[in-house]
Amino acid sequence: MAKKKRILVKFSGEALAGENGFGIEPSVLSYIAREIESLLKADVEVGIVIGGGNIIRGVSASEGGIIRRTSGDYMGMLATVINAVAMQEALEHIGLDVRVQSAIEIKEICESYIYRRAIRHLEKGRVVIFAAGTGNPFFTTDTTATLRAVEIGADYVIKATKVDGVFDKDPNKFQDAKKLDVISYDSALAENIKVMDDTAIALAKDNRLPIVVCNMFKKGNLLEIVVNGGGICSIVK
Ligand code: UDP
């Protein structure tokens, strides 16, 4: 039997907030759930990492000097659990099987991250949402996504954003920004393109994990990229 495709999709917490910039917008949850469903229908195994920036980020929480960075980061990790539970609801609402696995034990709410168990869920066609980041302060959910993708043997990690891929400069600020279709890990690191943070890119590089950057809000784009090898995206490899 042909090996199934296995991917890990990462999107930021801010994506869940929709226009509000804060909290969780149900219509966005539903939209993402449908996009994920299309992948499962095409027999793709899907892991998900969601950020927490729509609720709190460690760095900003600690800016006033009252909350220490480490505590701020733990607060950020908890925020990702909130998002993961919301996403689980949206996916289950349309009939998909989902498990949330947290890097920090919160057994009343979800499973703890157990690598072998995660693989088993994926093989059974369940979506696995990896929550609470890496479980360590001073990391990001981009690094979490890369780490989990490597652990579960994903074919690649998809960084789902609001833009079409990686550009030589900020496409929101510069009209002549050019989209880069393929970028090497080294130039992603050296040129400060900020596809992901350096820790995440270095981990991907060491493990030869391609990073696909794409617009999640173009309907059907995820499916096109993963199943048909088309779609609009940039690849770091
Ligand atoms: N975080 C952490 N360790 C991790 C992952 C996340 O400490 O392994 C914290 C960190 O404070 C981060 C917050 O969780 O700012 C939310 O994650 P992130 O900023 O990556 O979310 P996004 O920007 O993708 O919404």
mmCIF file of N, CA and C in Angstrom, residues 9-12 15 31 142 158-167 194-196 212-218 221-222 232:
data_model
loop_
_atom_site.group_PDB
_atom_site.id
_atom_site.type_symbol
_atom_site.label_atom_id
_atom_site.label_comp_id
_atom_site.label_asym_id
_atom_site.label_seq_id
_atom_site.Cartn_x
_atom_site.Cartn_y
_atom_site.Cartn_z
ATOM 1 N N VAL A 9 0.241 21.304 9.732
ATOM 2 C CA VAL A 9 -0.150 22.673 9.387
ATOM 3 C C VAL A 9 -0.019 23.553 10.621
ATOM 4 N N LYS A 10 0.686 24.660 10.464
ATOM 5 C CA LYS A 10 0.804 25.635 11.568
ATOM 6 C C LYS A 10 0.106 26.917 11.174
ATOM 7 N N PHE A 11 -0.788 27.394 12.003
ATOM 8 C CA PHE A 11 -1.260 28.764 11.792
ATOM 9 C C PHE A 11 -1.235 29.534 13.095
ATOM 10 N N SER A 12 -1.147 30.844 12.948
ATOM 11 C CA SER A 12 -0.975 31.677 14.136
ATOM 12 C C SER A 12 -2.300 31.818 14.865
ATOM 13 N N ALA A 15 -4.678 34.336 13.336
ATOM 14 C CA ALA A 15 -5.539 33.914 12.223
ATOM 15 C C ALA A 15 -6.946 33.597 12.730
ATOM 16 N N TYR A 31 -14.252 27.940 8.743
ATOM 17 C CA TYR A 31 -13.554 27.983 7.457
ATOM 18 C C TYR A 31 -12.331 27.054 7.494
ATOM 19 N N ASP A 142 6.144 28.305 16.111
ATOM 20 C CA ASP A 142 6.790 27.927 14.841
ATOM 21 C C ASP A 142 7.787 26.798 15.113
ATOM 22 N N ILE A 158 3.577 23.082 6.916
ATOM 23 C CA ILE A 158 2.967 24.189 6.177
ATOM 24 C C ILE A 158 2.764 25.352 7.127
ATOM 25 N N LYS A 159 3.354 26.476 6.817
ATOM 26 C CA LYS A 159 3.088 27.671 7.611
ATOM 27 C C LYS A 159 1.979 28.422 6.871
ATOM 28 N N ALA A 160 0.773 28.326 7.414
ATOM 29 C CA ALA A 160 -0.385 28.938 6.767
ATOM 30 C C ALA A 160 -0.523 30.377 7.253
ATOM 31 N N THR A 161 -0.500 31.316 6.305
ATOM 32 C CA THR A 161 -0.500 32.738 6.673
ATOM 33 C C THR A 161 -1.613 33.476 5.920
ATOM 34 N N LYS A 162 -1.517 34.793 5.944
ATOM 35 C CA LYS A 162 -2.485 35.603 5.193
ATOM 36 C C LYS A 162 -1.882 36.114 3.896
ATOM 37 N N VAL A 163 -0.632 35.754 3.623
ATOM 38 C CA VAL A 163 0.000 36.183 2.371
ATOM 39 C C VAL A 163 0.342 34.960 1.515
ATOM 40 N N ASP A 164 0.658 35.224 0.246
ATOM 41 C CA ASP A 164 0.811 34.135 -0.720
ATOM 42 C C ASP A 164 2.097 33.332 -0.593
ATOM 43 N N GLY A 165 3.029 33.798 0.210
ATOM 44 C CA GLY A 165 4.285 33.070 0.336
ATOM 45 C C GLY A 165 5.333 33.972 0.943
ATOM 46 N N VAL A 166 6.581 33.750 0.528
ATOM 47 C CA VAL A 166 7.695 34.551 1.049
ATOM 48 C C VAL A 166 8.037 35.612 0.008
ATOM 49 N N PHE A 167 8.211 36.842 0.464
ATOM 50 C CA PHE A 167 8.537 37.951 -0.440
ATOM 51 C C PHE A 167 9.901 38.540 -0.086
ATOM 52 N N LYS A 194 12.356 36.091 7.819
ATOM 53 C CA LYS A 194 11.368 35.838 8.884
ATOM 54 C C LYS A 194 10.199 34.965 8.427
ATOM 55 N N VAL A 195 10.543 33.899 7.721
ATOM 56 C CA VAL A 195 9.542 32.893 7.372
ATOM 57 C C VAL A 195 9.033 32.293 8.674
ATOM 58 N N MET A 196 9.987 31.911 9.486
ATOM 59 C CA MET A 196 9.771 31.399 10.841
ATOM 60 C C MET A 196 10.950 31.930 11.650
ATOM 61 N N VAL A 212 6.651 24.932 3.838
ATOM 62 C CA VAL A 212 5.820 25.511 2.777
ATOM 63 C C VAL A 212 5.058 26.697 3.373
ATOM 64 N N VAL A 213 5.198 27.849 2.768
ATOM 65 C CA VAL A 213 4.502 29.044 3.261
ATOM 66 C C VAL A 213 3.389 29.375 2.278
ATOM 67 N N CYS A 214 2.164 29.482 2.775
ATOM 68 C CA CYS A 214 1.060 29.731 1.838
ATOM 69 C C CYS A 214 -0.046 30.550 2.490
ATOM 70 N N ASN A 215 -0.963 30.993 1.652
ATOM 71 C CA ASN A 215 -2.125 31.739 2.119
ATOM 72 C C ASN A 215 -3.245 30.750 2.438
ATOM 73 N N MET A 216 -3.618 30.749 3.708
ATOM 74 C CA MET A 216 -4.657 29.808 4.142
ATOM 75 C C MET A 216 -6.045 30.329 3.786
ATOM 76 N N PHE A 217 -6.124 31.622 3.486
ATOM 77 C CA PHE A 217 -7.444 32.211 3.265
ATOM 78 C C PHE A 217 -7.845 32.249 1.793
ATOM 79 N N LYS A 218 -7.055 31.583 0.958
ATOM 80 C CA LYS A 218 -7.504 31.344 -0.422
ATOM 81 C C LYS A 218 -8.130 29.960 -0.416
ATOM 82 N N ASN A 221 -6.656 26.372 -1.560
ATOM 83 C CA ASN A 221 -5.204 26.465 -1.791
ATOM 84 C C ASN A 221 -4.439 25.342 -1.080
ATOM 85 N N LEU A 222 -4.820 25.062 0.158
ATOM 86 C CA LEU A 222 -4.139 24.002 0.934
ATOM 87 C C LEU A 222 -4.227 22.666 0.190
ATOM 88 N N ILE A 232 -0.671 28.205 -4.571
ATOM 89 C CA ILE A 232 0.217 29.367 -4.473
ATOM 90 C C ILE A 232 0.976 29.278 -3.150
#
